[in-house]
Amino acid sequence: MSQFGKSDFPVENVRRYLEPGPIVLVSSAWRGKTNIMTMGWHTVMEFTPSLVGCMISAGNHSFEMIRRSRECVINLPTTALTDTVVGIGNTTGAEIDKFAEFGLTADPAEKVGAPLIRECHANFECILRDDALVGSYNFFIFEVVKAHVAEQPAHPQTLHYTGDGVFMLSGRIISKRELFRPEML
Amino acid sequence: MSQFGKSDFPVENVRRYLEPGPIVLVSSAWRGKTNIMTMGWHTVMEFTPSLVGCMISAGNHSFEMIRRSRECVINLPTTALTDTVVGIGNTTGAEIDKFAEFGLTADPAEKVGAPLIRECHANFECILRDDALVGSYNFFIFEVVKAHVAEQPAHPQTLHYTGDGVFMLSGRIISKRELFRPEML
């Protein structure tokens, strides 16, 4: 398996990667151009269908690309990409090609036109499911229709933003399974 | 300052604590009873007004209490409360008084009827701002109207849920301020 070798992953389990609150990279495509933005404001909303709610400010170049194509890929970067994540968040796709600028590889997705970012730990292909709050809040509800996740490491080190240029890195993993009722797991 | 001594905190900055994706405890009050639930599915939605979107499943005893009172408090627990967080998530307020059961202290809030949980690092008083997606998705949009945050530690160790009884604990803090454009901070 290559460095970025990934397996299919059950879409109903994406909470495992998104619920802890990592910064993600959102890739999109529209009329022959691609773009990438950083996003920290998102939440899992349902297991099945696999729904993720995302704030994409209208000021982002990606906003119209995603609103028009009604698709995107949510990519999970690890700390190996820290400076790239910051760079992507501090530039605009209106001026540069972010894949080229940051040396990232655009792999074809299976179910959407937006590209996967090969160098990320996981890639979640998304279709816009509900745009009811896009006009009022810039809030997009996506359905994850296909998920690709690297098999190792089991718990990648992720970036969690706190504002002011400061990130919290994911730390120790602990299990409290013995305290859960079986139906709550 | 006591162990839980807290200061007023600017509501427009709550992203510092919520954006990294911690498990939170949501306290509520309705008709003379209080309750607490654990919540992992939430996202910051705006700085000003300070908006937080939250998934509160209709199966929770807290759901109707919050929907009717249109208020709650989002409390930020640290790893000092790990077993309490799990216990609260695995019991129901329909059967027990969670403040009593888990030895937590209900302090009066300033702007809402729901109680603050004294033992938490931060308490965000919330008013239901928009219930447009409550019926369809159990998605509540709250406005944080008052925030109380302990002055120390600057970066409390928080719990981040990944499913299956497994938590990621917040880890190292790094600054990348030097890579940000000033207007992006």
Short mmCIF file of C-alpha atoms in Angstrom, two decimals:
data_model
loop_
_atom_site.label_atom_id
_atom_site.label_comp_id
_atom_site.label_asym_id
_atom_site.label_seq_id
_atom_site.Cartn_x
_atom_site.Cartn_y
_atom_site.Cartn_z
CA MET A 1 0.00 0.00 0.00
CA SER A 2 1.43 3.37 -0.93
CA GLN A 3 1.89 6.25 1.48
CA PHE A 4 -1.59 7.50 0.67
CA GLY A 5 -3.21 4.13 -0.05
CA LYS A 6 -6.83 4.37 0.96
CA SER A 7 -9.72 1.99 1.42
CA ASP A 8 -13.41 2.48 1.03
CA PHE A 9 -14.89 3.56 4.34
CA PRO A 10 -18.53 3.35 5.47
CA VAL A 11 -20.10 6.77 4.98
CA GLU A 12 -22.24 6.35 8.10
CA ASN A 13 -19.05 6.37 10.20
CA VAL A 14 -17.48 9.66 9.07
CA ARG A 15 -18.19 11.08 12.54
CA ARG A 16 -15.06 9.23 13.65
CA TYR A 17 -12.95 11.74 11.72
CA LEU A 18 -15.11 14.86 11.66
CA GLU A 19 -16.72 14.96 15.10
CA PRO A 20 -13.44 15.77 16.93
CA GLY A 21 -13.44 19.10 15.08
CA PRO A 22 -10.46 19.04 12.72
CA ILE A 23 -9.65 21.73 10.22
CA VAL A 24 -10.52 20.28 6.80
CA LEU A 25 -9.71 21.21 3.22
CA VAL A 26 -12.70 21.55 0.91
CA SER A 27 -12.01 20.95 -2.76
CA SER A 28 -14.35 21.94 -5.54
CA ALA A 29 -14.60 22.14 -9.33
CA TRP A 30 -16.61 24.40 -11.62
CA ARG A 31 -16.29 25.08 -15.34
CA GLY A 32 -12.88 23.44 -15.68
CA LYS A 33 -11.27 25.07 -12.65
CA THR A 34 -10.59 23.61 -9.24
CA ASN A 35 -10.12 25.23 -5.88
CA ILE A 36 -9.35 24.41 -2.25
CA MET A 37 -10.39 26.22 0.93
CA THR A 38 -9.75 25.57 4.61
CA MET A 39 -12.80 25.09 6.83
CA GLY A 40 -13.15 24.79 10.57
CA TRP A 41 -16.86 25.41 11.03
CA HIS A 42 -18.63 22.13 10.37
CA THR A 43 -20.62 19.48 12.21
CA VAL A 44 -21.86 15.96 11.64
CA MET A 45 -25.67 16.03 11.43
CA GLU A 46 -26.78 12.44 10.80
CA PHE A 47 -25.39 8.92 10.39
CA THR A 48 -27.74 7.70 7.63
CA PRO A 49 -27.97 9.50 5.32
CA SER A 50 -24.47 10.69 6.20
CA LEU A 51 -24.96 14.43 6.63
CA VAL A 52 -22.41 17.16 7.39
CA GLY A 53 -23.31 20.82 7.93
CA CYS A 54 -20.69 23.35 6.79
CA MET A 55 -20.25 27.09 7.01
CA ILE A 56 -18.73 28.43 3.78
CA SER A 57 -18.53 32.19 3.91
CA ALA A 58 -19.79 33.94 0.81
CA GLY A 59 -16.48 35.80 0.73
CA ASN A 60 -14.66 32.63 -0.27
CA HIS A 61 -13.89 32.00 -3.92
CA SER A 62 -15.15 28.45 -3.31
CA PHE A 63 -18.61 29.62 -2.28
CA GLU A 64 -20.05 30.12 -5.76
CA MET A 65 -18.18 27.11 -7.15
CA ILE A 66 -19.80 24.84 -4.58
CA ARG A 67 -23.19 26.52 -4.70
CA ARG A 68 -23.33 26.11 -8.49
CA SER A 69 -21.79 22.65 -8.83
CA ARG A 70 -23.67 21.44 -5.73
CA GLU A 71 -20.72 19.19 -4.92
CA CYS A 72 -17.44 19.20 -3.03
CA VAL A 73 -14.92 16.92 -1.35
CA ILE A 74 -14.11 17.31 2.34
CA ASN A 75 -10.46 16.28 2.78
CA LEU A 76 -8.83 15.59 6.13
CA PRO A 77 -5.26 16.89 6.39
CA THR A 78 -2.84 15.85 9.12
CA THR A 79 -0.09 17.85 10.78
CA ALA A 80 2.22 16.80 7.94
CA LEU A 81 0.33 19.47 5.97
CA THR A 82 0.21 22.20 8.63
CA ASP A 83 1.92 24.94 6.64
CA THR A 84 -0.05 23.97 3.54
CA VAL A 85 -3.33 24.26 5.46
CA VAL A 86 -2.35 27.74 6.64
CA GLY A 87 -1.19 28.71 3.16
CA ILE A 88 -4.44 27.61 1.57
CA GLY A 89 -6.40 29.57 4.16
CA ASN A 90 -4.42 32.73 3.48
CA THR A 91 -4.66 32.83 -0.31
CA THR A 92 -7.55 32.99 -2.75
CA GLY A 93 -8.41 30.78 -5.65
CA ALA A 94 -9.37 33.92 -7.55
CA GLU A 95 -5.62 34.57 -7.94
CA ILE A 96 -3.84 31.22 -7.86
CA ASP A 97 -4.27 27.53 -8.71
CA LYS A 98 -4.05 26.05 -5.23
CA PHE A 99 -3.20 22.50 -6.32
CA ALA A 100 -0.23 23.82 -8.31
CA GLU A 101 0.81 26.44 -5.78
CA PHE A 102 0.89 24.01 -2.87
CA GLY A 103 2.11 20.93 -4.73
CA LEU A 104 -1.01 18.89 -4.07
CA THR A 105 -2.31 16.10 -6.28
CA ALA A 106 -5.87 16.19 -7.62
CA ASP A 107 -7.18 12.65 -7.92
CA PRO A 108 -10.50 11.95 -9.59
CA ALA A 109 -13.42 11.28 -7.29
CA GLU A 110 -15.89 8.47 -7.94
CA LYS A 111 -19.22 10.21 -7.51
CA VAL A 112 -18.57 13.93 -7.80
CA GLY A 113 -16.73 16.23 -10.15
CA ALA A 114 -14.62 17.84 -7.43
CA PRO A 115 -11.15 16.35 -7.00
CA LEU A 116 -9.78 14.38 -4.06
CA ILE A 117 -6.61 15.74 -2.47
CA ARG A 118 -4.32 12.74 -2.55
CA GLU A 119 -2.03 13.93 0.27
CA CYS A 120 -4.88 14.03 2.81
CA HIS A 121 -5.62 11.18 5.22
CA ALA A 122 -9.27 10.91 4.20
CA ASN A 123 -11.53 12.17 1.43
CA PHE A 124 -15.30 12.48 1.74
CA GLU A 125 -17.20 12.99 -1.51
CA CYS A 126 -20.20 15.23 -0.88
CA ILE A 127 -23.37 16.26 -2.67
CA LEU A 128 -25.32 19.33 -1.59
CA ARG A 129 -28.40 17.93 0.07
CA ASP A 130 -30.11 21.06 1.41
CA ASP A 131 -29.40 24.70 0.65
CA ALA A 132 -32.25 26.11 2.75
CA LEU A 133 -29.84 28.03 5.01
CA VAL A 134 -27.25 28.99 2.40
CA GLY A 135 -28.85 32.35 1.71
CA SER A 136 -29.40 33.28 5.35
CA TYR A 137 -26.33 31.78 7.05
CA ASN A 138 -23.96 30.43 4.33
CA PHE A 139 -24.78 27.03 5.85
CA PHE A 140 -24.58 24.05 3.47
CA ILE A 141 -25.92 20.60 4.36
CA PHE A 142 -23.97 17.97 2.43
CA GLU A 143 -24.53 14.25 2.10
CA VAL A 144 -21.33 12.19 2.12
CA VAL A 145 -21.85 9.72 -0.71
CA LYS A 146 -18.41 8.10 -0.79
CA ALA A 147 -15.56 7.97 1.72
CA HIS A 148 -11.90 7.04 1.23
CA VAL A 149 -9.68 6.66 4.32
CA ALA A 150 -6.03 5.71 4.74
CA GLU A 151 -5.77 2.53 6.78
CA GLN A 152 -2.83 3.82 8.82
CA PRO A 153 -2.43 5.46 11.21
CA ALA A 154 -5.65 4.57 13.03
CA HIS A 155 -5.67 7.98 14.69
CA PRO A 156 -3.99 10.56 12.46
CA GLN A 157 -2.72 13.74 14.10
CA THR A 158 -5.17 16.47 13.10
CA LEU A 159 -5.23 20.25 13.36
CA HIS A 160 -7.90 22.05 15.38
CA TYR A 161 -8.11 25.81 15.03
CA THR A 162 -8.68 28.19 17.94
CA GLY A 163 -8.32 31.52 16.14
CA ASP A 164 -5.42 34.02 16.20
CA GLY A 165 -3.19 31.72 14.16
CA VAL A 166 -3.12 29.13 16.96
CA PHE A 167 -3.89 25.43 16.49
CA MET A 168 -4.50 22.62 18.95
CA LEU A 169 -3.07 19.31 17.74
CA SER A 170 -4.97 16.13 18.45
CA GLY A 171 -3.49 14.27 21.41
CA ARG A 172 -3.87 11.08 23.36
CA ILE A 173 -6.59 8.52 22.59
CA ILE A 174 -8.51 6.97 25.49
CA SER A 175 -11.30 4.41 25.56
CA LYS A 176 -14.20 4.61 27.99
CA ARG A 177 -16.16 1.82 26.33
CA GLU A 178 -16.65 0.04 29.65
CA LEU A 179 -18.76 2.97 30.91
CA PHE A 180 -21.13 3.01 27.90
CA ARG A 181 -24.45 1.29 27.62
CA PRO A 182 -24.17 -0.98 24.54
CA GLU A 183 -26.85 0.91 22.61
CA MET A 184 -24.97 4.18 23.10
CA LEU A 185 -21.84 2.99 21.31
CA MET B 1 -9.65 33.30 42.46
CA SER B 2 -11.35 30.02 43.31
CA GLN B 3 -10.79 26.81 41.38
CA PHE B 4 -13.67 27.68 39.09
CA GLY B 5 -13.30 31.46 39.19
CA LYS B 6 -14.45 32.82 35.86
CA SER B 7 -14.36 36.10 34.05
CA ASP B 8 -16.67 37.59 31.49
CA PHE B 9 -15.51 36.61 28.02
CA PRO B 10 -16.35 38.31 24.70
CA VAL B 11 -19.15 36.33 23.07
CA GLU B 12 -17.72 36.98 19.60
CA ASN B 13 -14.67 34.89 20.57
CA VAL B 14 -16.34 31.65 21.65
CA ARG B 15 -14.85 29.95 18.55
CA ARG B 16 -11.64 29.70 20.55
CA TYR B 17 -13.25 27.04 22.72
CA LEU B 18 -15.88 25.51 20.45
CA GLU B 19 -14.21 25.39 17.03
CA PRO B 20 -11.70 22.65 18.02
CA GLY B 21 -14.67 20.30 18.42
CA PRO B 22 -14.92 19.47 22.13
CA ILE B 23 -17.67 17.41 23.68
CA VAL B 24 -19.84 19.88 25.62
CA LEU B 25 -22.50 19.58 28.29
CA VAL B 26 -25.79 21.31 27.52
CA SER B 27 -27.81 22.36 30.56
CA SER B 28 -31.46 23.34 30.40
CA ALA B 29 -34.41 24.20 32.63
CA TRP B 30 -38.16 23.87 32.12
CA ARG B 31 -41.02 24.03 34.58
CA GLY B 32 -38.83 23.81 37.65
CA LYS B 33 -36.65 20.93 36.48
CA THR B 34 -33.13 20.99 35.12
CA ASN B 35 -31.27 18.60 32.91
CA ILE B 36 -27.86 18.04 31.32
CA MET B 37 -26.95 16.27 28.09
CA THR B 38 -23.67 15.61 26.32
CA MET B 39 -23.28 16.96 22.80
CA GLY B 40 -20.60 16.48 20.18
CA TRP B 41 -22.36 17.67 17.05
CA HIS B 42 -22.08 21.46 16.98
CA THR B 43 -20.40 24.21 14.99
CA VAL B 44 -19.69 27.89 15.30
CA MET B 45 -21.73 29.75 12.66
CA GLU B 46 -20.96 33.45 13.12
CA PHE B 47 -18.85 35.83 15.23
CA THR B 48 -21.38 38.66 15.61
CA PRO B 49 -24.06 37.81 16.51
CA SER B 50 -22.30 34.88 18.18
CA LEU B 51 -24.08 31.89 16.66
CA VAL B 52 -23.64 28.18 17.36
CA GLY B 53 -25.48 25.44 15.49
CA CYS B 54 -26.28 22.30 17.51
CA MET B 55 -27.74 18.89 16.79
CA ILE B 56 -30.00 17.82 19.67
CA SER B 57 -31.66 14.53 18.83
CA ALA B 58 -35.38 14.43 19.51
CA GLY B 59 -34.75 11.27 21.52
CA ASN B 60 -33.04 13.28 24.24
CA HIS B 61 -35.01 14.30 27.32
CA SER B 62 -33.42 17.74 26.85
CA PHE B 63 -34.91 18.22 23.39
CA GLU B 64 -38.38 19.35 24.47
CA MET B 65 -37.01 21.29 27.45
CA ILE B 66 -34.82 23.35 25.15
CA ARG B 67 -37.37 23.65 22.38
CA ARG B 68 -39.97 24.97 24.82
CA SER B 69 -37.77 27.17 26.99
CA ARG B 70 -35.84 28.37 23.91
CA GLU B 71 -32.72 28.63 26.05
CA CYS B 72 -29.78 26.54 27.22
CA VAL B 73 -26.22 26.82 28.49
CA ILE B 74 -23.35 25.21 26.60
CA ASN B 75 -20.77 24.18 29.21
CA LEU B 76 -17.20 23.15 28.39
CA PRO B 77 -15.93 20.24 30.49
CA THR B 78 -12.26 19.28 30.75
CA THR B 79 -10.72 15.84 31.18
CA ALA B 80 -11.14 16.28 34.95
CA LEU B 81 -14.79 15.44 34.22
CA THR B 82 -14.27 12.58 31.75
CA ASP B 83 -16.24 9.93 33.61
CA THR B 84 -18.96 12.46 34.42
CA VAL B 85 -19.29 13.35 30.74
CA VAL B 86 -19.67 9.67 29.84
CA GLY B 87 -22.10 9.12 32.70
CA ILE B 88 -24.29 12.03 31.63
CA GLY B 89 -24.34 10.71 28.08
CA ASN B 90 -25.41 7.26 29.20
CA THR B 91 -28.32 8.22 31.47
CA THR B 92 -31.55 10.09 30.89
CA GLY B 93 -33.00 13.07 32.68
CA ALA B 94 -36.36 11.35 32.47
CA GLU B 95 -35.16 9.07 35.27
CA ILE B 96 -32.60 11.00 37.31
CA ASP B 97 -31.61 14.49 38.43
CA LYS B 98 -28.26 14.78 36.70
CA PHE B 99 -26.89 17.61 38.86
CA ALA B 100 -27.54 15.51 41.99
CA GLU B 101 -26.50 12.19 40.48
CA PHE B 102 -23.16 13.49 39.24
CA GLY B 103 -22.39 15.93 42.06
CA LEU B 104 -22.43 19.00 39.86
CA THR B 105 -23.29 22.52 41.00
CA ALA B 106 -26.02 24.51 39.28
CA ASP B 107 -25.12 28.19 39.37
CA PRO B 108 -27.61 30.80 38.21
CA ALA B 109 -27.02 32.25 34.77
CA GLU B 110 -27.31 35.95 34.07
CA LYS B 111 -29.47 36.06 30.96
CA VAL B 112 -31.19 32.67 30.72
CA GLY B 113 -33.14 30.40 33.05
CA ALA B 114 -30.95 27.37 32.41
CA PRO B 115 -28.21 26.81 35.01
CA LEU B 116 -24.45 27.09 34.57
CA ILE B 117 -22.44 24.00 35.51
CA ARG B 118 -19.91 25.43 37.96
CA GLU B 119 -17.34 22.62 37.50
CA CYS B 120 -16.93 23.32 33.77
CA HIS B 121 -14.13 25.49 32.36
CA ALA B 122 -16.51 27.76 30.43
CA ASN B 123 -20.24 28.45 30.28
CA PHE B 124 -21.98 29.97 27.28
CA GLU B 125 -25.52 31.26 27.88
CA CYS B 126 -27.61 30.71 24.77
CA ILE B 127 -30.95 31.84 23.38
CA LEU B 128 -32.61 29.95 20.55
CA ARG B 129 -32.20 32.24 17.58
CA ASP B 130 -33.61 30.13 14.72
CA ASP B 131 -35.60 26.90 14.86
CA ALA B 132 -36.15 26.62 11.09
CA LEU B 133 -34.29 23.30 10.92
CA VAL B 134 -35.40 21.85 14.26
CA GLY B 135 -38.32 19.97 12.75
CA SER B 136 -36.40 18.60 9.77
CA TYR B 137 -32.95 17.96 11.26
CA ASN B 138 -33.11 18.57 15.05
CA PHE B 139 -30.73 21.45 14.28
CA PHE B 140 -30.91 24.42 16.68
CA ILE B 141 -29.22 27.75 15.95
CA PHE B 142 -28.38 29.46 19.25
CA GLU B 143 -27.06 32.94 19.94
CA VAL B 144 -24.48 33.08 22.73
CA VAL B 145 -25.58 36.09 24.77
CA LYS B 146 -23.17 35.79 27.70
CA ALA B 147 -19.91 33.88 28.19
CA HIS B 148 -18.03 32.98 31.38
CA VAL B 149 -14.54 31.48 31.06
CA ALA B 150 -11.99 30.39 33.68
CA GLU B 151 -8.82 32.44 33.31
CA GLN B 152 -6.55 29.43 33.81
CA PRO B 153 -5.42 27.27 32.17
CA ALA B 154 -5.25 29.15 28.89
CA HIS B 155 -5.72 25.90 26.97
CA PRO B 156 -7.81 23.45 29.01
CA GLN B 157 -7.56 19.78 28.11
CA THR B 158 -10.80 18.94 26.33
CA LEU B 159 -12.51 15.73 25.20
CA HIS B 160 -13.22 15.05 21.52
CA TYR B 161 -15.43 12.11 20.70
CA THR B 162 -14.76 9.69 17.85
CA GLY B 163 -17.54 7.14 18.48
CA ASP B 164 -17.30 3.61 19.94
CA GLY B 165 -16.56 4.93 23.42
CA VAL B 166 -13.24 6.40 22.28
CA PHE B 167 -12.14 9.98 22.91
CA MET B 168 -9.28 12.04 21.56
CA LEU B 169 -7.83 14.40 24.16
CA SER B 170 -6.67 17.83 23.10
CA GLY B 171 -2.92 17.95 22.68
CA ARG B 172 -0.13 20.34 21.93
CA ILE B 173 -0.72 24.01 21.07
CA ILE B 174 1.21 25.55 18.19
CA SER B 175 1.16 29.04 16.72
CA LYS B 176 1.42 29.72 13.01
CA ARG B 177 0.65 33.42 13.33
CA GLU B 178 3.69 34.34 11.27
CA LEU B 179 2.15 32.63 8.22
CA PHE B 180 -1.19 34.48 8.43
CA ARG B 181 -2.16 37.61 6.62
CA PRO B 182 -3.13 40.13 9.36
CA GLU B 183 -6.75 40.34 8.19
CA MET B 184 -7.11 36.55 8.47
CA LEU B 185 -6.31 36.45 12.19
#
